[in-house]
């Protein structure tokens, strides 16, 4: 394999990885954010207590977080085929990646909201505000730095998940490392994919940290 062919393979695989991570991140936030809010407000001492629902959601979230992602990849093959129509490729990999990540992000959201000053919540309620006001005017704005920090951690997790998706032909850098590196004993490909993954993680973490610090200084 010459340098030009390797560069093209790495470029295509990196694009597939970014596609999987960004699309899965979108769905993870769309599912995990409202779920985390619901976990917070439905506590026994929450803004809208629903103890049974809270326990059920908590059990489901804990179950999702406890399953090894490789096991989840295989277990969700029928669901992936039902949703996407295939189990191969980057788009198909988004399904298990999202399902593996949103319970993690939901807990992050719940913990971030739990750090908000309870006095601000009580002040809004005392002035006649309802749950929607508290969530939109107090909880989310006050917890924004913590939420962004949690989103950064989730993006790093998604990069790792996208690499493991290569085990079932999910495409991306993980698939490239398995097919061209491991199976063909090509150390050059293995090293290159590892370097790119490390750079992606470092770039996401650095950008997220800078954004969180910027928000913290403004506040």
PDB file of C-alpha atoms in Angstrom:
ATOM      1  CA  UNK A   1       0.000   0.000   0.000  1.00  0.00           C
ATOM      2  CA  UNK A   2       1.546   3.296  -1.094  1.00  0.00           C
ATOM      3  CA  UNK A   3       1.268   6.609   0.707  1.00  0.00           C
ATOM      4  CA  UNK A   4      -1.429   8.013  -1.583  1.00  0.00           C
ATOM      5  CA  UNK A   5      -3.699   5.006  -1.128  1.00  0.00           C
ATOM      6  CA  UNK A   6      -3.191   5.054   2.638  1.00  0.00           C
ATOM      7  CA  UNK A   7      -3.937   8.782   2.813  1.00  0.00           C
ATOM      8  CA  UNK A   8      -7.163   8.309   0.843  1.00  0.00           C
ATOM      9  CA  UNK A   9      -8.276   5.427   3.061  1.00  0.00           C
ATOM     10  CA  UNK A  10      -7.559   7.453   6.197  1.00  0.00           C
ATOM     11  CA  UNK A  11      -9.370  10.495   4.822  1.00  0.00           C
ATOM     12  CA  UNK A  12     -12.478   8.488   3.950  1.00  0.00           C
ATOM     13  CA  UNK A  13     -12.460   6.645   7.281  1.00  0.00           C
ATOM     14  CA  UNK A  14     -12.025   9.879   9.237  1.00  0.00           C
ATOM     15  CA  UNK A  15     -14.969  11.400   7.386  1.00  0.00           C
ATOM     16  CA  UNK A  16     -17.108   8.368   8.222  1.00  0.00           C
ATOM     17  CA  UNK A  17     -16.092   8.573  11.877  1.00  0.00           C
ATOM     18  CA  UNK A  18     -16.970  12.265  12.071  1.00  0.00           C
ATOM     19  CA  UNK A  19     -20.301  11.553  10.370  1.00  0.00           C
ATOM     20  CA  UNK A  20     -21.142   8.836  12.904  1.00  0.00           C
ATOM     21  CA  UNK A  21     -20.046  10.908  15.894  1.00  0.00           C
ATOM     22  CA  UNK A  22     -21.866  14.101  14.901  1.00  0.00           C
ATOM     23  CA  UNK A  23     -25.108  12.379  13.903  1.00  0.00           C
ATOM     24  CA  UNK A  24     -25.088  10.188  17.014  1.00  0.00           C
ATOM     25  CA  UNK A  25     -24.316  13.262  19.139  1.00  0.00           C
ATOM     26  CA  UNK A  26     -27.370  15.025  17.716  1.00  0.00           C
ATOM     27  CA  UNK A  27     -29.683  12.132  18.535  1.00  0.00           C
ATOM     28  CA  UNK A  28     -28.005  11.609  21.909  1.00  0.00           C
ATOM     29  CA  UNK A  29     -28.748  15.194  22.912  1.00  0.00           C
ATOM     30  CA  UNK A  30     -32.293  15.083  21.516  1.00  0.00           C
ATOM     31  CA  UNK A  31     -33.041  11.988  23.601  1.00  0.00           C
ATOM     32  CA  UNK A  32     -30.734  12.402  26.583  1.00  0.00           C
ATOM     33  CA  UNK A  33     -31.459  16.053  27.404  1.00  0.00           C
ATOM     34  CA  UNK A  34     -35.236  15.733  27.918  1.00  0.00           C
ATOM     35  CA  UNK A  35     -34.719  12.370  29.620  1.00  0.00           C
ATOM     36  CA  UNK A  36     -32.238  13.902  32.064  1.00  0.00           C
ATOM     37  CA  UNK A  37     -34.617  16.782  32.758  1.00  0.00           C
ATOM     38  CA  UNK A  38     -37.445  14.319  33.372  1.00  0.00           C
ATOM     39  CA  UNK A  39     -35.270  12.300  35.747  1.00  0.00           C
ATOM     40  CA  UNK A  40     -34.547  15.487  37.709  1.00  0.00           C
ATOM     41  CA  UNK A  41     -38.056  16.929  37.930  1.00  0.00           C
ATOM     42  CA  UNK A  42     -39.767  13.575  38.609  1.00  0.00           C
ATOM     43  CA  UNK A  43     -37.836  12.830  41.793  1.00  0.00           C
ATOM     44  CA  UNK A  44     -39.743  12.421  45.034  1.00  0.00           C
ATOM     45  CA  UNK A  45     -38.618  15.914  46.072  1.00  0.00           C
ATOM     46  CA  UNK A  46     -38.597  17.256  42.515  1.00  0.00           C
ATOM     47  CA  UNK A  47     -40.588  19.931  40.770  1.00  0.00           C
ATOM     48  CA  UNK A  48     -43.103  17.433  39.417  1.00  0.00           C
ATOM     49  CA  UNK A  49     -42.841  14.272  41.542  1.00  0.00           C
ATOM     50  CA  UNK A  50     -43.581  11.016  39.724  1.00  0.00           C
ATOM     51  CA  UNK A  51     -41.816   8.436  41.838  1.00  0.00           C
ATOM     52  CA  UNK A  52     -42.805   5.330  39.902  1.00  0.00           C
ATOM     53  CA  UNK A  53     -41.896   6.855  36.564  1.00  0.00           C
ATOM     54  CA  UNK A  54     -38.614   8.104  38.005  1.00  0.00           C
ATOM     55  CA  UNK A  55     -37.710   4.648  39.272  1.00  0.00           C
ATOM     56  CA  UNK A  56     -38.602   3.036  35.954  1.00  0.00           C
ATOM     57  CA  UNK A  57     -36.571   5.549  33.959  1.00  0.00           C
ATOM     58  CA  UNK A  58     -33.696   5.239  36.416  1.00  0.00           C
ATOM     59  CA  UNK A  59     -33.657   1.464  35.997  1.00  0.00           C
ATOM     60  CA  UNK A  60     -33.672   1.732  32.204  1.00  0.00           C
ATOM     61  CA  UNK A  61     -30.874   4.307  32.224  1.00  0.00           C
ATOM     62  CA  UNK A  62     -28.775   2.216  34.596  1.00  0.00           C
ATOM     63  CA  UNK A  63     -29.359  -0.845  32.430  1.00  0.00           C
ATOM     64  CA  UNK A  64     -28.233   1.025  29.329  1.00  0.00           C
ATOM     65  CA  UNK A  65     -25.089   2.244  31.080  1.00  0.00           C
ATOM     66  CA  UNK A  66     -24.195  -1.164  32.487  1.00  0.00           C
ATOM     67  CA  UNK A  67     -24.190  -3.113  29.207  1.00  0.00           C
ATOM     68  CA  UNK A  68     -20.790  -3.391  27.475  1.00  0.00           C
ATOM     69  CA  UNK A  69     -20.998  -1.588  24.150  1.00  0.00           C
ATOM     70  CA  UNK A  70     -19.685  -4.550  22.151  1.00  0.00           C
ATOM     71  CA  UNK A  71     -22.535  -6.683  23.539  1.00  0.00           C
ATOM     72  CA  UNK A  72     -24.990  -3.887  22.751  1.00  0.00           C
ATOM     73  CA  UNK A  73     -23.731  -3.720  19.165  1.00  0.00           C
ATOM     74  CA  UNK A  74     -24.595  -7.361  18.593  1.00  0.00           C
ATOM     75  CA  UNK A  75     -27.846  -7.311  20.571  1.00  0.00           C
ATOM     76  CA  UNK A  76     -29.187  -4.350  18.581  1.00  0.00           C
ATOM     77  CA  UNK A  77     -28.544  -5.833  15.139  1.00  0.00           C
ATOM     78  CA  UNK A  78     -32.273  -6.672  14.619  1.00  0.00           C
ATOM     79  CA  UNK A  79     -33.325  -3.167  15.697  1.00  0.00           C
ATOM     80  CA  UNK A  80     -30.682  -1.576  13.482  1.00  0.00           C
ATOM     81  CA  UNK A  81     -31.892  -3.584  10.486  1.00  0.00           C
ATOM     82  CA  UNK A  82     -35.486  -2.575  11.279  1.00  0.00           C
ATOM     83  CA  UNK A  83     -34.671   1.145  11.560  1.00  0.00           C
ATOM     84  CA  UNK A  84     -32.100   1.576   8.798  1.00  0.00           C
ATOM     85  CA  UNK A  85     -32.676  -1.466   6.606  1.00  0.00           C
ATOM     86  CA  UNK A  86     -29.118  -2.725   6.954  1.00  0.00           C
ATOM     87  CA  UNK A  87     -26.567  -3.478   9.667  1.00  0.00           C
ATOM     88  CA  UNK A  88     -23.527  -2.376   7.679  1.00  0.00           C
ATOM     89  CA  UNK A  89     -22.143   1.094   7.136  1.00  0.00           C
ATOM     90  CA  UNK A  90     -21.832   4.327   9.063  1.00  0.00           C
ATOM     91  CA  UNK A  91     -25.535   5.177   9.102  1.00  0.00           C
ATOM     92  CA  UNK A  92     -26.417   1.792  10.580  1.00  0.00           C
ATOM     93  CA  UNK A  93     -23.784   2.231  13.273  1.00  0.00           C
ATOM     94  CA  UNK A  94     -25.462   5.438  14.463  1.00  0.00           C
ATOM     95  CA  UNK A  95     -28.354   3.423  15.945  1.00  0.00           C
ATOM     96  CA  UNK A  96     -26.378   1.384  18.512  1.00  0.00           C
ATOM     97  CA  UNK A  97     -23.983   4.270  19.160  1.00  0.00           C
ATOM     98  CA  UNK A  98     -26.899   6.542  20.074  1.00  0.00           C
ATOM     99  CA  UNK A  99     -28.596   3.917  22.229  1.00  0.00           C
ATOM    100  CA  UNK A 100     -25.328   3.261  24.015  1.00  0.00           C
ATOM    101  CA  UNK A 101     -24.640   6.951  24.657  1.00  0.00           C
ATOM    102  CA  UNK A 102     -27.921   8.642  25.556  1.00  0.00           C
ATOM    103  CA  UNK A 103     -28.289   6.956  29.012  1.00  0.00           C
ATOM    104  CA  UNK A 104     -24.815   8.264  29.873  1.00  0.00           C
ATOM    105  CA  UNK A 105     -25.713  11.781  28.765  1.00  0.00           C
ATOM    106  CA  UNK A 106     -29.071  11.661  30.565  1.00  0.00           C
ATOM    107  CA  UNK A 107     -27.299  11.045  33.877  1.00  0.00           C
ATOM    108  CA  UNK A 108     -24.905  13.883  33.127  1.00  0.00           C
ATOM    109  CA  UNK A 109     -27.865  16.210  32.542  1.00  0.00           C
ATOM    110  CA  UNK A 110     -29.542  15.095  35.759  1.00  0.00           C
ATOM    111  CA  UNK A 111     -26.364  15.654  37.795  1.00  0.00           C
ATOM    112  CA  UNK A 112     -25.740  19.042  36.162  1.00  0.00           C
ATOM    113  CA  UNK A 113     -29.248  20.238  37.027  1.00  0.00           C
ATOM    114  CA  UNK A 114     -28.801  18.974  40.573  1.00  0.00           C
ATOM    115  CA  UNK A 115     -25.935  21.464  41.038  1.00  0.00           C
ATOM    116  CA  UNK A 116     -28.134  24.501  40.354  1.00  0.00           C
ATOM    117  CA  UNK A 117     -28.771  26.711  43.380  1.00  0.00           C
ATOM    118  CA  UNK A 118     -32.095  25.638  44.881  1.00  0.00           C
ATOM    119  CA  UNK A 119     -32.708  29.206  46.039  1.00  0.00           C
ATOM    120  CA  UNK A 120     -33.093  30.399  42.453  1.00  0.00           C
ATOM    121  CA  UNK A 121     -35.627  27.658  41.779  1.00  0.00           C
ATOM    122  CA  UNK A 122     -37.630  28.570  44.869  1.00  0.00           C
ATOM    123  CA  UNK A 123     -37.548  32.255  43.912  1.00  0.00           C
ATOM    124  CA  UNK A 124     -39.098  31.580  40.488  1.00  0.00           C
ATOM    125  CA  UNK A 125     -41.757  29.355  42.023  1.00  0.00           C
ATOM    126  CA  UNK A 126     -42.518  31.969  44.676  1.00  0.00           C
ATOM    127  CA  UNK A 127     -43.135  34.543  41.940  1.00  0.00           C
ATOM    128  CA  UNK A 128     -45.744  32.290  40.343  1.00  0.00           C
ATOM    129  CA  UNK A 129     -43.525  30.528  37.829  1.00  0.00           C
ATOM    130  CA  UNK A 130     -44.359  27.002  36.727  1.00  0.00           C
ATOM    131  CA  UNK A 131     -42.132  24.037  35.952  1.00  0.00           C
ATOM    132  CA  UNK A 132     -41.538  25.206  32.385  1.00  0.00           C
ATOM    133  CA  UNK A 133     -40.297  28.584  33.635  1.00  0.00           C
ATOM    134  CA  UNK A 134     -37.936  26.929  36.095  1.00  0.00           C
ATOM    135  CA  UNK A 135     -36.485  24.639  33.426  1.00  0.00           C
ATOM    136  CA  UNK A 136     -36.138  27.296  30.730  1.00  0.00           C
ATOM    137  CA  UNK A 137     -35.184  30.306  32.848  1.00  0.00           C
ATOM    138  CA  UNK A 138     -33.162  28.776  35.682  1.00  0.00           C
ATOM    139  CA  UNK A 139     -32.108  25.158  35.333  1.00  0.00           C
ATOM    140  CA  UNK A 140     -30.770  25.064  31.791  1.00  0.00           C
ATOM    141  CA  UNK A 141     -29.064  28.496  31.775  1.00  0.00           C
ATOM    142  CA  UNK A 142     -27.460  27.943  35.190  1.00  0.00           C
ATOM    143  CA  UNK A 143     -26.327  24.412  34.344  1.00  0.00           C
ATOM    144  CA  UNK A 144     -25.028  25.304  30.868  1.00  0.00           C
ATOM    145  CA  UNK A 145     -21.287  25.092  31.687  1.00  0.00           C
ATOM    146  CA  UNK A 146     -21.758  21.703  33.347  1.00  0.00           C
ATOM    147  CA  UNK A 147     -23.915  20.533  30.445  1.00  0.00           C
ATOM    148  CA  UNK A 148     -21.261  21.542  27.925  1.00  0.00           C
ATOM    149  CA  UNK A 149     -18.586  19.796  29.953  1.00  0.00           C
ATOM    150  CA  UNK A 150     -20.789  16.701  29.985  1.00  0.00           C
ATOM    151  CA  UNK A 151     -21.367  16.980  26.252  1.00  0.00           C
ATOM    152  CA  UNK A 152     -17.607  17.077  25.740  1.00  0.00           C
ATOM    153  CA  UNK A 153     -17.229  13.844  27.688  1.00  0.00           C
ATOM    154  CA  UNK A 154     -20.069  12.337  25.665  1.00  0.00           C
ATOM    155  CA  UNK A 155     -18.396  13.269  22.376  1.00  0.00           C
ATOM    156  CA  UNK A 156     -15.220  11.549  23.522  1.00  0.00           C
ATOM    157  CA  UNK A 157     -17.310   8.501  24.426  1.00  0.00           C
ATOM    158  CA  UNK A 158     -18.942   8.586  20.983  1.00  0.00           C
ATOM    159  CA  UNK A 159     -15.547   8.585  19.275  1.00  0.00           C
ATOM    160  CA  UNK A 160     -14.686   5.428  21.187  1.00  0.00           C
ATOM    161  CA  UNK A 161     -18.041   3.864  20.344  1.00  0.00           C
ATOM    162  CA  UNK A 162     -17.625   4.690  16.650  1.00  0.00           C
ATOM    163  CA  UNK A 163     -14.292   2.873  16.667  1.00  0.00           C
ATOM    164  CA  UNK A 164     -15.818  -0.228  18.251  1.00  0.00           C
ATOM    165  CA  UNK A 165     -18.599  -0.172  15.656  1.00  0.00           C
ATOM    166  CA  UNK A 166     -15.970  -1.341  13.188  1.00  0.00           C
ATOM    167  CA  UNK A 167     -16.323  -4.799  14.738  1.00  0.00           C
ATOM    168  CA  UNK A 168     -19.661  -5.251  12.927  1.00  0.00           C
ATOM    169  CA  UNK A 169     -18.705  -3.370   9.770  1.00  0.00           C
ATOM    170  CA  UNK A 170     -19.772   0.053  10.908  1.00  0.00           C
ATOM    171  CA  UNK A 171     -17.176   1.868   8.851  1.00  0.00           C
ATOM    172  CA  UNK A 172     -14.886   4.619  10.045  1.00  0.00           C
ATOM    173  CA  UNK A 173     -11.444   4.400  11.578  1.00  0.00           C
ATOM    174  CA  UNK A 174     -12.274   1.338  13.659  1.00  0.00           C
ATOM    175  CA  UNK A 175     -13.353  -0.625  10.610  1.00  0.00           C
ATOM    176  CA  UNK A 176     -10.228   0.497   8.744  1.00  0.00           C
ATOM    177  CA  UNK A 177      -8.003  -0.579  11.626  1.00  0.00           C
ATOM    178  CA  UNK A 178      -9.631  -4.029  11.752  1.00  0.00           C
ATOM    179  CA  UNK A 179      -9.803  -4.778   8.016  1.00  0.00           C
ATOM    180  CA  UNK A 180      -6.558  -3.205   6.809  1.00  0.00           C
ATOM    181  CA  UNK A 181      -4.523  -3.136  10.001  1.00  0.00           C
ATOM    182  CA  UNK A 182      -5.334  -6.163  12.123  1.00  0.00           C
ATOM    183  CA  UNK A 183      -6.506  -8.673   9.490  1.00  0.00           C
ATOM    184  CA  UNK A 184      -3.744  -7.776   7.009  1.00  0.00           C
ATOM    185  CA  UNK A 185      -1.049  -7.273   9.669  1.00  0.00           C
ATOM    186  CA  UNK A 186      -0.399  -3.733   8.461  1.00  0.00           C
ATOM    187  CA  UNK A 187       1.151  -1.852  11.372  1.00  0.00           C
ATOM    188  CA  UNK A 188       1.266   1.351   9.352  1.00  0.00           C
ATOM    189  CA  UNK A 189      -2.528   1.475   9.161  1.00  0.00           C
ATOM    190  CA  UNK A 190      -2.902   0.566  12.831  1.00  0.00           C
ATOM    191  CA  UNK A 191      -0.555   3.319  13.979  1.00  0.00           C
ATOM    192  CA  UNK A 192      -2.137   5.903  11.666  1.00  0.00           C
ATOM    193  CA  UNK A 193      -5.679   5.181  12.862  1.00  0.00           C
ATOM    194  CA  UNK A 194      -4.612   5.326  16.510  1.00  0.00           C
ATOM    195  CA  UNK A 195      -2.889   8.676  15.967  1.00  0.00           C
ATOM    196  CA  UNK A 196      -5.954  10.153  14.256  1.00  0.00           C
ATOM    197  CA  UNK A 197      -8.273   8.908  17.018  1.00  0.00           C
ATOM    198  CA  UNK A 198      -6.018  10.405  19.685  1.00  0.00           C
ATOM    199  CA  UNK A 199      -5.953  13.722  17.817  1.00  0.00           C
ATOM    200  CA  UNK A 200      -9.753  13.704  17.507  1.00  0.00           C
ATOM    201  CA  UNK A 201     -10.181  13.067  21.232  1.00  0.00           C
ATOM    202  CA  UNK A 202      -7.632  15.715  22.174  1.00  0.00           C
ATOM    203  CA  UNK A 203      -9.211  18.234  19.804  1.00  0.00           C
ATOM    204  CA  UNK A 204     -12.728  17.667  21.144  1.00  0.00           C
ATOM    205  CA  UNK A 205     -11.582  17.785  24.769  1.00  0.00           C
ATOM    206  CA  UNK A 206      -9.520  20.948  24.284  1.00  0.00           C
ATOM    207  CA  UNK A 207     -12.301  22.750  22.417  1.00  0.00           C
ATOM    208  CA  UNK A 208     -14.859  21.733  25.031  1.00  0.00           C
ATOM    209  CA  UNK A 209     -12.650  22.833  27.921  1.00  0.00           C
ATOM    210  CA  UNK A 210     -12.040  26.234  26.321  1.00  0.00           C
ATOM    211  CA  UNK A 211     -15.752  26.754  25.744  1.00  0.00           C
ATOM    212  CA  UNK A 212     -16.604  25.811  29.332  1.00  0.00           C
ATOM    213  CA  UNK A 213     -13.927  28.148  30.703  1.00  0.00           C
ATOM    214  CA  UNK A 214     -15.200  30.954  28.478  1.00  0.00           C
ATOM    215  CA  UNK A 215     -18.741  30.536  29.782  1.00  0.00           C
ATOM    216  CA  UNK A 216     -17.522  30.332  33.370  1.00  0.00           C
ATOM    217  CA  UNK A 217     -15.623  33.632  33.016  1.00  0.00           C
ATOM    218  CA  UNK A 218     -18.636  35.380  31.518  1.00  0.00           C
ATOM    219  CA  UNK A 219     -20.761  34.288  34.438  1.00  0.00           C
TER     220      UNK A 219
END
